[in-house]
Short mmCIF file of C-alpha atoms and ligand atoms in Angstrom, two decimals:
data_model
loop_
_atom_site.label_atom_id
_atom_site.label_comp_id
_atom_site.label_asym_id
_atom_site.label_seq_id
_atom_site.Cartn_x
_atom_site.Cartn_y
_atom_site.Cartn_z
CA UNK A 1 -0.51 -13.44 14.00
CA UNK A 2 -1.76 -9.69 13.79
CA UNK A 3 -1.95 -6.56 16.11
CA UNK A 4 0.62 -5.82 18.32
CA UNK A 5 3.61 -8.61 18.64
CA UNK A 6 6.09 -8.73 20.95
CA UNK A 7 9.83 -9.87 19.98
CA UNK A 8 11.51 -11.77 21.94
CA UNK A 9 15.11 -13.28 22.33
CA UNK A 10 13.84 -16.75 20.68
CA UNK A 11 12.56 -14.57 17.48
CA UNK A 12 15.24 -13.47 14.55
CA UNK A 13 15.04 -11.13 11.98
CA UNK A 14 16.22 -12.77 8.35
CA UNK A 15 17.22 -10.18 6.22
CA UNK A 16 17.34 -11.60 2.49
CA UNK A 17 19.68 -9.93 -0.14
CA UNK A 18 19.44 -6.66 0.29
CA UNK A 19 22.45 -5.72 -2.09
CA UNK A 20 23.15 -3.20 -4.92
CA UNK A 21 22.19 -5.66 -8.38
CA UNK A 22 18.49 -5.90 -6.59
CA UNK A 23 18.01 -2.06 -5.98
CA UNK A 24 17.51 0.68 -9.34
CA UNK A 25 20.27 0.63 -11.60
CA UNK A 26 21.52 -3.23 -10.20
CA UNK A 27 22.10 -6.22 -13.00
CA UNK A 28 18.90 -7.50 -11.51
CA UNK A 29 17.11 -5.08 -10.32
CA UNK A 30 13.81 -5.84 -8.56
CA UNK A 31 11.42 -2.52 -8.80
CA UNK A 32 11.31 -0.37 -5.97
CA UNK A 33 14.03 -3.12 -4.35
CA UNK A 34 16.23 0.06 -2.23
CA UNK A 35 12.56 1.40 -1.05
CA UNK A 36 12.19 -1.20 2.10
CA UNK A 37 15.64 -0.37 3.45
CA UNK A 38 14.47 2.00 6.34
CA UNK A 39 11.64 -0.44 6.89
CA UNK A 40 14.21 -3.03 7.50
CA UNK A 41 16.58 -0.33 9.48
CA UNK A 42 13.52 0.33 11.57
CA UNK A 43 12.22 -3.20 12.29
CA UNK A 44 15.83 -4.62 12.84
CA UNK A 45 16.56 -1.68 15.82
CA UNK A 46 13.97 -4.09 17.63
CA UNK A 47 15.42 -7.84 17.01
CA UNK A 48 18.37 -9.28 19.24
CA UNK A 49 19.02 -11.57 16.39
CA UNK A 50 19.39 -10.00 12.88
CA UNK A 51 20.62 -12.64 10.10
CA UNK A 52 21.64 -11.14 6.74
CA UNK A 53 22.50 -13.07 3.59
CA UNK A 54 24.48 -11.98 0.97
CA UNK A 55 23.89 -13.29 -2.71
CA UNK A 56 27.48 -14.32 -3.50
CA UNK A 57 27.65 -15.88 -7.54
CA UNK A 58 31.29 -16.78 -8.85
CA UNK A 59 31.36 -14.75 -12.59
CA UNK A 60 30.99 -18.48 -14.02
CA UNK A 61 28.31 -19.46 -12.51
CA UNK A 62 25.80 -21.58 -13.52
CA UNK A 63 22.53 -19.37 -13.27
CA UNK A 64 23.96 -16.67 -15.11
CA UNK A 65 22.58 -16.27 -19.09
CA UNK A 66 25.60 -15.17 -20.72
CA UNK A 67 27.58 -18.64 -19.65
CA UNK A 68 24.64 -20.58 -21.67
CA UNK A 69 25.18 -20.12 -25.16
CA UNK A 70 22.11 -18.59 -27.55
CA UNK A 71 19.95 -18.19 -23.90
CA UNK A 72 18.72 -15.21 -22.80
CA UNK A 73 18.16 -13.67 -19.33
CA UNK A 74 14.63 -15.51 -17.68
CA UNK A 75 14.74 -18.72 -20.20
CA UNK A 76 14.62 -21.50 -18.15
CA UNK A 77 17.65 -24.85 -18.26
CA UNK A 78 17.20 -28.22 -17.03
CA UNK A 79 19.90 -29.12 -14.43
CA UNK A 80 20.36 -32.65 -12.48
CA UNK A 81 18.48 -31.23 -9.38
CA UNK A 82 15.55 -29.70 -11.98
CA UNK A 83 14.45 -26.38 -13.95
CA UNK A 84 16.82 -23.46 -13.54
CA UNK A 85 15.81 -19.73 -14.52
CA UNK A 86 18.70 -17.64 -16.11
CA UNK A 87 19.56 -14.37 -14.55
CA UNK A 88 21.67 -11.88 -16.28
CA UNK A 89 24.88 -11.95 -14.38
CA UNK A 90 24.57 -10.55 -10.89
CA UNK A 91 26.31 -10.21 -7.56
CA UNK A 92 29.67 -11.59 -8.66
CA UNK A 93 31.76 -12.33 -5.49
CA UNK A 94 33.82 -8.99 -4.79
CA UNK A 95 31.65 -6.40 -7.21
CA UNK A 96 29.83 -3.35 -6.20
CA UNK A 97 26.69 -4.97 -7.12
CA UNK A 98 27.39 -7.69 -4.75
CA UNK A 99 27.66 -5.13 -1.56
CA UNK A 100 24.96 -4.59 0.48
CA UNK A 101 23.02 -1.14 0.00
CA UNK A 102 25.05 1.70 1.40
CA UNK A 103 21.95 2.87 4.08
CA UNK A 104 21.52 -1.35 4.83
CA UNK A 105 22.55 -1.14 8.89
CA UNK A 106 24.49 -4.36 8.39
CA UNK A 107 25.96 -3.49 12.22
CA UNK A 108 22.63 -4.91 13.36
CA UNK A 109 23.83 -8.30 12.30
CA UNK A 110 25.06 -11.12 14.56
CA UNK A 111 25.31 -13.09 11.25
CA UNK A 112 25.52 -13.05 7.63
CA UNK A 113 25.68 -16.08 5.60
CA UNK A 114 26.76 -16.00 1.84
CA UNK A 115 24.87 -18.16 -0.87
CA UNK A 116 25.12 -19.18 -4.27
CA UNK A 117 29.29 -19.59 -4.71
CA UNK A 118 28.99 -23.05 -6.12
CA UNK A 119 29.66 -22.67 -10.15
CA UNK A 120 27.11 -25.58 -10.60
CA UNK A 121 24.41 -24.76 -8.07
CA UNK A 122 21.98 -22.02 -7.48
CA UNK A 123 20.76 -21.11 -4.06
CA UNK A 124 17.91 -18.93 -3.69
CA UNK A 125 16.99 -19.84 0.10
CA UNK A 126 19.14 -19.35 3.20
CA UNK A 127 18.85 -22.60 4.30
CA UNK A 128 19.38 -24.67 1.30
CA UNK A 129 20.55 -24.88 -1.97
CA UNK A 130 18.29 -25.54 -4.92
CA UNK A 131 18.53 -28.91 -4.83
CA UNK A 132 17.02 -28.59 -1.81
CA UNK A 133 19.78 -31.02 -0.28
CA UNK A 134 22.75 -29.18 0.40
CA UNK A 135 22.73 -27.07 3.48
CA UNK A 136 23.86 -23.46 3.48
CA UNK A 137 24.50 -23.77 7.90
CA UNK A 138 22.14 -21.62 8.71
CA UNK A 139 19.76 -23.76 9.72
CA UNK A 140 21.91 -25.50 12.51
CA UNK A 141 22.55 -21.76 13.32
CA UNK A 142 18.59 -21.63 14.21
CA UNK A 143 19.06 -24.62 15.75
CA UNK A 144 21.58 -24.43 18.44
CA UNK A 145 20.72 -21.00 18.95
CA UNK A 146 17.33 -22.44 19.90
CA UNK A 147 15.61 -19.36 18.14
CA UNK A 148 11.71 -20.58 17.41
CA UNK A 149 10.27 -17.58 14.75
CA UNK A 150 11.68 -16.37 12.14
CA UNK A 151 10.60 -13.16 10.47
CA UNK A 152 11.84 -12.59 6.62
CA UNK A 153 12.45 -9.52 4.74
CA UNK A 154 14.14 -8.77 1.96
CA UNK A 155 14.54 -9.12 -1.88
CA UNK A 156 12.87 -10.42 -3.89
CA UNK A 157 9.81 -11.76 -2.14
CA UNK A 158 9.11 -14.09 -5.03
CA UNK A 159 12.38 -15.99 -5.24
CA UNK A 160 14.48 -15.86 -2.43
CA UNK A 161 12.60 -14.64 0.37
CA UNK A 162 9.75 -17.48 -0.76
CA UNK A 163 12.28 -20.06 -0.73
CA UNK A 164 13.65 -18.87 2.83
CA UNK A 165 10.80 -18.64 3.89
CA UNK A 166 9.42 -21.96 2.74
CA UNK A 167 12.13 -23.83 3.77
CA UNK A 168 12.29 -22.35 7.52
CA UNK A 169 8.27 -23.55 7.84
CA UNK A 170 9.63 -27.10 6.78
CA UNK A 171 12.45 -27.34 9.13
CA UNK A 172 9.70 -26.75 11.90
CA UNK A 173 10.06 -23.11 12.51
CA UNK A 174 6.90 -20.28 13.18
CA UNK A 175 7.65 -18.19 10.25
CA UNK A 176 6.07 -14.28 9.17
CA UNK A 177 6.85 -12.64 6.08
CA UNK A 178 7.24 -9.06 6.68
CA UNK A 179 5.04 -8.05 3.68
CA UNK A 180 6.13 -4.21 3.33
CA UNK A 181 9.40 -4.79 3.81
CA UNK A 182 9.97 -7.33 0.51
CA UNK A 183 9.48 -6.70 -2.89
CA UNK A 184 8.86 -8.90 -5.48
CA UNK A 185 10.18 -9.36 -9.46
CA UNK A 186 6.99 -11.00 -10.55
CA UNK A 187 7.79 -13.05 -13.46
CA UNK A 188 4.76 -14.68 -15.07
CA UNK A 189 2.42 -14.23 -11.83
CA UNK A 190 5.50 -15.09 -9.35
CA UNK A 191 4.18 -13.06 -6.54
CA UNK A 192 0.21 -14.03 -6.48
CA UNK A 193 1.79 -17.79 -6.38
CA UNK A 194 4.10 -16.94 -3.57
CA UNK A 195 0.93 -15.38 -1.75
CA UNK A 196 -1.29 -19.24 -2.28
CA UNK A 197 1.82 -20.98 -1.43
CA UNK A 198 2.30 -18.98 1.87
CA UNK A 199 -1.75 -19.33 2.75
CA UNK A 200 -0.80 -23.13 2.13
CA UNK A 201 2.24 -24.01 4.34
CA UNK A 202 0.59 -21.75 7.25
CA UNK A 203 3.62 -18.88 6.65
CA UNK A 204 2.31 -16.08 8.28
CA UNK A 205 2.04 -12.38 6.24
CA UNK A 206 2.70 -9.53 8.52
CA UNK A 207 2.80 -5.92 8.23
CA UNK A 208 5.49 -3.65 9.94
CA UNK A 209 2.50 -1.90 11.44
CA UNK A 210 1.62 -4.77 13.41
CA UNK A 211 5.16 -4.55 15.36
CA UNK A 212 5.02 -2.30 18.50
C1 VGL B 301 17.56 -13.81 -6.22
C2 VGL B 301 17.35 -14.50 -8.38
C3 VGL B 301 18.69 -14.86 -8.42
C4 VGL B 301 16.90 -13.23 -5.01
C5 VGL B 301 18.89 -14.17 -6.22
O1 VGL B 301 17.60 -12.68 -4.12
O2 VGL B 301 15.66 -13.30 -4.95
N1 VGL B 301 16.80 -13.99 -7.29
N2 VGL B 301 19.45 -14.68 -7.33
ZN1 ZN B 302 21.53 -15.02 -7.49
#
């Protein structure tokens, strides 16, 4: 998938966490994280279907550092559904930090789903939970709306754009990561593993360039 694609009205436009604690100056920040939103403004003026999600932790939640006791920020716990990184405590349900990014056109939307607001469970994709069971809805959304490709943007390429991403390929979907319009955290070589596992699973990397 290169040069010069055409969207259509089976095509949406997932738009992953683009929200204050992932730009400068958030709990989480991801670098350069507020530098893709006119690349997502721009691309999104040309979807019919824009889907946002909104990372959406209650303050006791279970991927958060401070509730673990003597564990820092980017250790690592073992949970029943496997390894869990610790995050420093970030969009909290209600916060500033937890509100998309003032210039984010979030009028372009048709639908946003939250993620993440069960204590016990992270959820990095927008389709399921970490324990890669429990569904978020979205992807009966895809479904029913019979949409066939799904483009991802968004923060942070790495974590939950991967995961989207990853997860939308398995459920059947044609799926193209928007390449300049992520941005990654890159923890121990995060992002050059997110590149092999894309090559791998046949998820397409696209550049904004490439859309007419
Ligand atoms: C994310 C870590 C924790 C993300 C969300 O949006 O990539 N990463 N929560
Ligand atoms: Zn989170």
């Amino acid at each position: 998938m290169d040069l010069n694609m055409t969207i259509s009205d089976r095509d949406v436009l997932l738009v992953i966490d683009v929200q204050n604690d992932f730009c400068t100056g958030g709990a989480l920040a991801v670098p350069g994280g507020e530098k893709i939103v006119p690349a997502v403004n721009r691309i999104a003026q040309k979807f019919t279907n824009v889907v946002l999600t909104q990372d959406w932790h209650p303050r006791e939640h279970v991927s958060f550092a401070p509730n673990h006791e003597g564990k820092q920020p980017f250790q690592t716990i073992e949970l029943d559904y496997g390894t869990q990184m610790l995050w420093p405590t970030h969009c909290v349900q209600g916060t500033a930090g937890a509100e998309f990014h003032r210039e984010l056109e979030v009028l372009r939307a048709n639908l946003v789903v939250r993620k993440g607001f069960r204590h016990g469970i992270d959820s990095y994709s927008a389709l399921f939970e970490n324990d890669h069971k429990t569904p978020t809805g979205l992807l009966g959304y895809l479904r029913e709306r019979e949409l066939k490709t799904v483009f991802v943007a968004g923060l942070a390429l790495d974590f939950c754009v991967r995961f989207s991403a990853e997860d939308a390929r398995a459920a059947g979907f044609e799926v193209a990561v928007i390449e300049n319009a992520c941005r990654g955290i890159d923890l121990d070589g995060s992002v050059a593993a997110t590149h092999r596992s894309f090559r791998e699973r046949g998820i397409s990397v696209v550049s904004l360039e490439a859309f007419p």
